[in-house]
Structure formats: C-alpha cells, structure tokens
Short mmCIF file of C-alpha atoms and ligand atoms in Angstrom, two decimals:
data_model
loop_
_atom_site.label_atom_id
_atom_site.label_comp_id
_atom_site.label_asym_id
_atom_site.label_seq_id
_atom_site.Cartn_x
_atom_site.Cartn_y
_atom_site.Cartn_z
CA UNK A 1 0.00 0.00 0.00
CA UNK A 2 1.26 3.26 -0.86
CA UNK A 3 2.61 5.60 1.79
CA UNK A 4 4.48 8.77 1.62
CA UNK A 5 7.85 7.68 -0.03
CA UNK A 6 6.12 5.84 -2.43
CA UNK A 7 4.00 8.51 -3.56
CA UNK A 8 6.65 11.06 -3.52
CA UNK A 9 8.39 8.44 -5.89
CA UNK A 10 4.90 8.85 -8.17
CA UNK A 11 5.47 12.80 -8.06
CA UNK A 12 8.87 12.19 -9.46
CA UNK A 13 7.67 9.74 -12.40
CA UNK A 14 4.91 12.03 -13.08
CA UNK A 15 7.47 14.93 -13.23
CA UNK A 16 9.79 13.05 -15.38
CA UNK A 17 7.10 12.22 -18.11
CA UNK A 18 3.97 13.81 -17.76
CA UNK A 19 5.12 17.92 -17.68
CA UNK A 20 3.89 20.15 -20.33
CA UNK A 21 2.59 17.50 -23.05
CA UNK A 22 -0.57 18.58 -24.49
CA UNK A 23 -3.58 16.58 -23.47
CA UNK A 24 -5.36 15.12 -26.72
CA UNK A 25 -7.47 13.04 -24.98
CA UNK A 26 -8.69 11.96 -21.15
CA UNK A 27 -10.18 8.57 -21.36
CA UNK A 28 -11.99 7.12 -18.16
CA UNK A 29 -12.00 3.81 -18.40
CA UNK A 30 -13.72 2.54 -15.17
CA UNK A 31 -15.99 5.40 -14.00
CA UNK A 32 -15.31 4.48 -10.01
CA UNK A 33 -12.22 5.83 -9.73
CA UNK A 34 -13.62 9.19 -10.13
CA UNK A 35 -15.19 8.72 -6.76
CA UNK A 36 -18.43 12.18 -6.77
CA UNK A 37 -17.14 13.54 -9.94
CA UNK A 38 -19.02 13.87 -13.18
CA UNK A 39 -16.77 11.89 -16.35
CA UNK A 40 -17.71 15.18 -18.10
CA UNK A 41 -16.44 17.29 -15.86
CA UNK A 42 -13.19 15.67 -15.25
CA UNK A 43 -12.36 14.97 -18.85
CA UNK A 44 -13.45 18.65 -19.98
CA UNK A 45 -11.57 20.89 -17.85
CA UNK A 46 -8.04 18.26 -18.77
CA UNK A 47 -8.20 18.32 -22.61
CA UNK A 48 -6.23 20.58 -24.40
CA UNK A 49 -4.19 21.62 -21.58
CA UNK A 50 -1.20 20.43 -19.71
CA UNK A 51 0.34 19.36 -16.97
CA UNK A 52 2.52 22.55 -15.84
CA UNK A 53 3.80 21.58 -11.85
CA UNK A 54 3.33 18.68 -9.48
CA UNK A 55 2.58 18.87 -5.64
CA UNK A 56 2.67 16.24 -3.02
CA UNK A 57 1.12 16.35 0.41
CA UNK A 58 1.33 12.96 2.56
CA UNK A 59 -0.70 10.62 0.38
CA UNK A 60 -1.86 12.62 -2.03
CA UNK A 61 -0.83 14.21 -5.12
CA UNK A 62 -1.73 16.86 -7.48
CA UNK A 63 -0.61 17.84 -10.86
CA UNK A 64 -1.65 21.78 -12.24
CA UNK A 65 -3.67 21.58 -15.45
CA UNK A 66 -5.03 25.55 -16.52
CA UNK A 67 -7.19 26.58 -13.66
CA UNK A 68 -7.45 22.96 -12.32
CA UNK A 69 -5.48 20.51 -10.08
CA UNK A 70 -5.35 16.58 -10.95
CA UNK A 71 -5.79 15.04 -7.82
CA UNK A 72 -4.62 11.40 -7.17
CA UNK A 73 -5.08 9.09 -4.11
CA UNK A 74 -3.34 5.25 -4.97
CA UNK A 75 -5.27 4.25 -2.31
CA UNK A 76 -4.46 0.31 -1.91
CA UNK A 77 -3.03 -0.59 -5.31
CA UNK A 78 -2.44 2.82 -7.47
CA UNK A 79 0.25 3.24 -9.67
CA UNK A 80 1.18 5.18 -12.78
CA UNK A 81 2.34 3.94 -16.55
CA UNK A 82 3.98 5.81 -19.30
CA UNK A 83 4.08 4.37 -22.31
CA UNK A 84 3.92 4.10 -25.79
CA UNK A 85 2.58 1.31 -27.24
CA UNK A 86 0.70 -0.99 -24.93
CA UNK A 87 -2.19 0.17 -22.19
CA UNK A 88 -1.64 -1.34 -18.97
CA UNK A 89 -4.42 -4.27 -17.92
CA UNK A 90 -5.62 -1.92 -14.89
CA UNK A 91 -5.75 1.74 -16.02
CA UNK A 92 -8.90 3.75 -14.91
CA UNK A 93 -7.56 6.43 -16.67
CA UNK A 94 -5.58 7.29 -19.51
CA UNK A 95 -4.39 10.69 -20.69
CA UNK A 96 -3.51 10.46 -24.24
CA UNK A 97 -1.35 13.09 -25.10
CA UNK A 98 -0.64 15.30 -28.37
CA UNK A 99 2.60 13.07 -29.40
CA UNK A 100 1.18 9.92 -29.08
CA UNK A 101 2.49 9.31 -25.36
CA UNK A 102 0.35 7.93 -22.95
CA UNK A 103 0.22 8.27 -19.12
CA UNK A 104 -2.06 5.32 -17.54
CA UNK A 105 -3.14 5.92 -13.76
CA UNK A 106 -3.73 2.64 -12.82
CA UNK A 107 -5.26 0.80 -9.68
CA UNK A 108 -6.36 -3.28 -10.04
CA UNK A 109 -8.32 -2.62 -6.88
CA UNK A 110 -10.00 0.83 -6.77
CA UNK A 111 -9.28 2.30 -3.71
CA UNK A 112 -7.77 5.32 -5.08
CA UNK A 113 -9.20 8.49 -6.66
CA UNK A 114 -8.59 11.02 -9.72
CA UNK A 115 -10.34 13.84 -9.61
CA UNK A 116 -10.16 17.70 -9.75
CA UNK A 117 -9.57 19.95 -7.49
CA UNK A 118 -9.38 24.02 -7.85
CA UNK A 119 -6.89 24.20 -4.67
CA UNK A 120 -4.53 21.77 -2.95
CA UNK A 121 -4.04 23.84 -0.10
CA UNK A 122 -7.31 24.21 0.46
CA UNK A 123 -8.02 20.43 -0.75
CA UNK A 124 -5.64 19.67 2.65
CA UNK A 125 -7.15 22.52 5.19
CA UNK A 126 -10.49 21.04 4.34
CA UNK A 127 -10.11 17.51 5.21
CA UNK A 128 -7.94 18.71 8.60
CA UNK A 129 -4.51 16.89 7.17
CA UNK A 130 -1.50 17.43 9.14
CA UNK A 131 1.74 18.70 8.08
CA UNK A 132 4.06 16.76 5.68
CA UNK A 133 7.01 15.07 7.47
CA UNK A 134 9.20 15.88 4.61
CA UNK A 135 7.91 19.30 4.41
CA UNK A 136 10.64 21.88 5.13
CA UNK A 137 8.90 24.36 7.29
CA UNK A 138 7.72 21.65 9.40
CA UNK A 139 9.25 22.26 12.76
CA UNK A 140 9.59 19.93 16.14
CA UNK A 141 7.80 22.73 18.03
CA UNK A 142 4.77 21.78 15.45
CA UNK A 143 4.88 18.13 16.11
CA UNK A 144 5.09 18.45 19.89
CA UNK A 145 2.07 20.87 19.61
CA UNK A 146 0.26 18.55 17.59
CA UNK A 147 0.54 15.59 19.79
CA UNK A 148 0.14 17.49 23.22
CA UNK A 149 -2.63 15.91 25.18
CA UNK A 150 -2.92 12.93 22.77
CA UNK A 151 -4.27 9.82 24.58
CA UNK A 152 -4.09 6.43 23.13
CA UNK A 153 -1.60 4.23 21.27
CA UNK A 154 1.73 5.27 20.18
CA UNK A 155 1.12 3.93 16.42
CA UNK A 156 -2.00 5.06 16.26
CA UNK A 157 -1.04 8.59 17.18
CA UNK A 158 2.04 8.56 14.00
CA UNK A 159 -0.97 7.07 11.80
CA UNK A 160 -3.55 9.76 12.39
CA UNK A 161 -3.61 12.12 9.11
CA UNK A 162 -4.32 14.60 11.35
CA UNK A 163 -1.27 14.39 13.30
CA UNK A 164 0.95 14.20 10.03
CA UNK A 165 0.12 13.27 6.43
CA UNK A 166 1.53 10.46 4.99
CA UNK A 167 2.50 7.62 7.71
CA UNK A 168 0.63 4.86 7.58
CA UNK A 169 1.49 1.30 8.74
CA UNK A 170 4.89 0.32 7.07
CA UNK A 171 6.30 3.37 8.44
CA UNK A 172 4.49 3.85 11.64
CA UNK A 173 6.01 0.61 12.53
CA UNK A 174 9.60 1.43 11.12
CA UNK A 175 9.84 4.61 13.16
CA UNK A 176 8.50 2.50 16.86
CA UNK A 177 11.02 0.07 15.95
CA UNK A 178 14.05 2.70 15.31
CA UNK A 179 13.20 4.84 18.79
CA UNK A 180 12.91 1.85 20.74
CA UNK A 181 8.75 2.79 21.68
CA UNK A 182 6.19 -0.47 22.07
CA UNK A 183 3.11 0.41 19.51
CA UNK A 184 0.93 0.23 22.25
CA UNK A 185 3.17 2.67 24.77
CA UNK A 186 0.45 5.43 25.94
CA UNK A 187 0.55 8.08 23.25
CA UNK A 188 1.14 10.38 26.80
CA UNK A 189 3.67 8.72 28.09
CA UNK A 190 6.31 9.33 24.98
CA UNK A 191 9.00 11.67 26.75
CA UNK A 192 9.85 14.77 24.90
CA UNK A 193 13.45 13.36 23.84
CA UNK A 194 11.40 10.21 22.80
CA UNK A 195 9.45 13.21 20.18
CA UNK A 196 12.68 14.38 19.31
CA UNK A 197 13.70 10.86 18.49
CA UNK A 198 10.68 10.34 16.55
CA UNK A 199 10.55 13.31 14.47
CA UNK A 200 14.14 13.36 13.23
CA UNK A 201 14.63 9.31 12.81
CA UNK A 202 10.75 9.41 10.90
CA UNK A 203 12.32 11.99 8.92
CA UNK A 204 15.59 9.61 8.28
CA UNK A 205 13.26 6.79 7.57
CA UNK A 206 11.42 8.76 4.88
CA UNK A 207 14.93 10.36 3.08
CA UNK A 208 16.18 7.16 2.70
CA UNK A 209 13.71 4.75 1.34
CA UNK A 210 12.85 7.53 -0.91
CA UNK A 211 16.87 7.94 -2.03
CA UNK A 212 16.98 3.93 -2.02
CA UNK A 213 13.81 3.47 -4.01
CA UNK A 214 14.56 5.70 -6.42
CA UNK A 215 17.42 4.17 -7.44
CA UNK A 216 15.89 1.09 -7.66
CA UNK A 217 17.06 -0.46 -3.61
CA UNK A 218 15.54 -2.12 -1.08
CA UNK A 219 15.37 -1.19 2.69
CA UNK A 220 18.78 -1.48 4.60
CA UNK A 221 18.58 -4.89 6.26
CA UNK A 222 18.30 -2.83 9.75
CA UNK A 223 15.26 -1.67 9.14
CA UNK A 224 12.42 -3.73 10.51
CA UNK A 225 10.66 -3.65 7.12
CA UNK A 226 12.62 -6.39 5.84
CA UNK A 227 12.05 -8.87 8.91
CA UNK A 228 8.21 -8.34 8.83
CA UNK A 229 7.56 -11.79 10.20
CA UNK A 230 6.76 -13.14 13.63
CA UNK A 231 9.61 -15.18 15.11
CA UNK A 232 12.36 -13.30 13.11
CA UNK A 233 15.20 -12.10 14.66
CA UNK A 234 15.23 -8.55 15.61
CA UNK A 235 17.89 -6.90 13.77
CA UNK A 236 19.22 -4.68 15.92
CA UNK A 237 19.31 -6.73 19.53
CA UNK A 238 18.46 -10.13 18.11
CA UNK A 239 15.51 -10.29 19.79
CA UNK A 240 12.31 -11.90 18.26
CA UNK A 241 9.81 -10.03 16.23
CA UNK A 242 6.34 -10.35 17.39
CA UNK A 243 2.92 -9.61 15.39
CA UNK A 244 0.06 -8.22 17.10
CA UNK A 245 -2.98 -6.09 15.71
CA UNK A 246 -3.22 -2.18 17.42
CA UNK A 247 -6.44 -0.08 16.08
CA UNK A 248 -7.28 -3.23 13.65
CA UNK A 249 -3.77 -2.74 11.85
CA UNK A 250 -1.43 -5.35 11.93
CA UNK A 251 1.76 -4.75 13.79
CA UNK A 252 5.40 -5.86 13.69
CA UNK A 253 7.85 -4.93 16.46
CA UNK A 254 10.47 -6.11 18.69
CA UNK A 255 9.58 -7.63 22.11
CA UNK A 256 13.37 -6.93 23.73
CA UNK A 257 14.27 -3.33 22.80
CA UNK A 258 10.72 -2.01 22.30
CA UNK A 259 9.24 -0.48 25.23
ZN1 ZN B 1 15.18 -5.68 19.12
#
C-alpha cells in the first residue's frame, strides 16, 4: 500500500514524463475511480491543456492543469504507466497526449481516486490533514504541539492524518522500531526526547527509502521492514519479532528493545 515515499516516488515519475505534453485526450475507463465527480467534468476541464507543476502532500498528489489541479489518491493498489505502445491491464484512466504518449493511472483494486480539485491547499485545510514530514517548514515545536494531550496508542497517534500526512502502517512501525517505543506505549507517556527521536529518525526513515527506491534499492537490512515476520530475529538486539494487531492494523515490532 502506498505511503508517503512511495508517492513522492509517483510525483517524481509524473514529473519526469507527464510535464507540459498537451492533453489530446482523457479517457476514463472505469468510472469508479472518479469517486463524486461527473466523467464530463473531469475529462473537460483536462483536454487541451497540460500538466505545468506537481505537488505532493502525505498521500496525495496533485498535478496543475489551466485553472485545475489533478488530484490522485493510490489508495491500496495505485500506480502510474507511461508508455507508448501498450495500455496497462488496470488503467482507470488514460491521458492520451498530443505526441502519441500515454500516461495510464492505474489501480487493479479501486481504492484510489482522480479527480479535480481548484486548490490543494485548500483540498488539505479542508479535510484537517496534518503537516508533511518531509515538508521543510515543518518544525519539532509543530509536532510536539500537535501531539500534546494525545491519549491512546503510540502507532496510532504517528498514523492519524491529522497528526501528520503520509504515515501509515509500514512506516508507523519502522519509526517505533528505530526509537525503541512499544506500539501500544500510551501516546502520553512518549518523553519529549522520545518526540525528538521520533521526528528526526521518521524523517531519516522517509529520506532514505525515498533515495533507495529511487534508485531502484531495497530497505537497509536494519530496518524492521525487511524482517516483517513473527519469530524473526530482531535486527538490531536479536531479539524476536512479534505480530500483534493495534487499532485493527497489523503490527510488527520487537519484544526486547521495544518499550
Ligand atoms: Zn530488538
């Protein structure tokens, strides 16, 4: 499922191929992806223009076209294709651009979206998203103000969009695992080094399986990601990773150094 590095690696491909080709042609192709929108509506206010600049906030991207935004969710099983010749199995939609270039947003299981939007700032205010990790006037001083009174699970707190925009479980996990916190620690019972800890090693996380990815890599072999398996051995104390479910997610963490 995609989560913020993986999406930010979308932003990038979309960047790369998609900028300032002339749109011949939207094609919808499955009708559900455009969640409340009208077909009409979507297709007319894309064709003809462009794609000028991309944005990413968490989850969610969005792509300039005129006086729109291109929104896209990849909910459990998005993706994008560029291509020439051949039209991916899954795409919901296809912009089919002036030189006979394609770009395919695909998604097998149709969890994500594409729609418009006339503001992406406003797109975020509205649905009460928190900052972006990666963004670079977010601050420690935000994040401690953000999760000051917080009750409840330490992973649930790092999933909550509302928190911060992007972490879901993958990372959630990663970032427990790397400061040493039990998922289920009391979300007010975190010290404030233990926020320090978490803000700049989430940040770490992020930076690198972004670098990695995008040059094709995997996660280092230190990263609990890799050992996502109850009864492996933790990587870092040698320990035993345990599964567990907190807030109906499933969980992965280490039962030695995770407290
Ligand atoms: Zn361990």
């Amino acid at each position: 499922m995609p989560e913020l590095p993986e999406v930010e690696l979308y932003t990038r491909y979309f960047a790369e191929h998609a900028l300032h080709r002339r749109i011949a042609r939207v094609r919808v192709l499955d009708d559900r992806i455009l969640g409340a929108q009208r077909r009409a509506t979507f297709t007319r206010a894309l064709t003809g223009k462009s794609f000028t600049r991309v944005r990413r906030h968490g989850k969610h991207f969005f792509a300039a076209a005129g006086a729109q935004w291109l929104h896209l969710h990849f909910g459990m099983s998005g993706d994008l294709s560029f291509y020439r010749d051949e039209q991916p199995r899954f795409a919901r939609v296809v912009f089919d651009f002036a030189d006979a270039t394609h770009l395919a947003f695909e998604d097998m299981r149709l969890f994500g979206v594409a729609e418009l939007t006339p503001d992406p700032d406003a797109y975020v205010r509205e649905r009460g998203l928190g900052p972006d990790p990666l963004d670079p006037q977010f601050r420690l001083s935000d994040f401690r103000e953000r999760i000051a009174g917080r009750r409840g699970a330490a992973k649930a707190l790092l999933m909550s969009q509302e928190v911060l925009a992007g972490i879901g479980n993958l990372y959630a996990d990663e970032t427990l695992f790397q400061t040493a916190i039990h998922p289920r620690r009391p979300a007010d019972r975190i010290t404030p080094a233990e926020t320090k800890a978490i803000f700049t090693t989430m940040r770490k996380i992020l930076r690198t399986v972004i670098e990695r990815k995008a040059r094709g890599g995997s996660y280092p072999s230190r990263y609990l990601t890799p050992h996502r398996e109850a009864g492996e051995r933790c990587p870092r104390c040698g320990g035993t990773i345990e599964k567990t479910v907190v807030m109906t997610r499933t969980t992965y963490f280490c039962a030695r150094h995770q407290r």
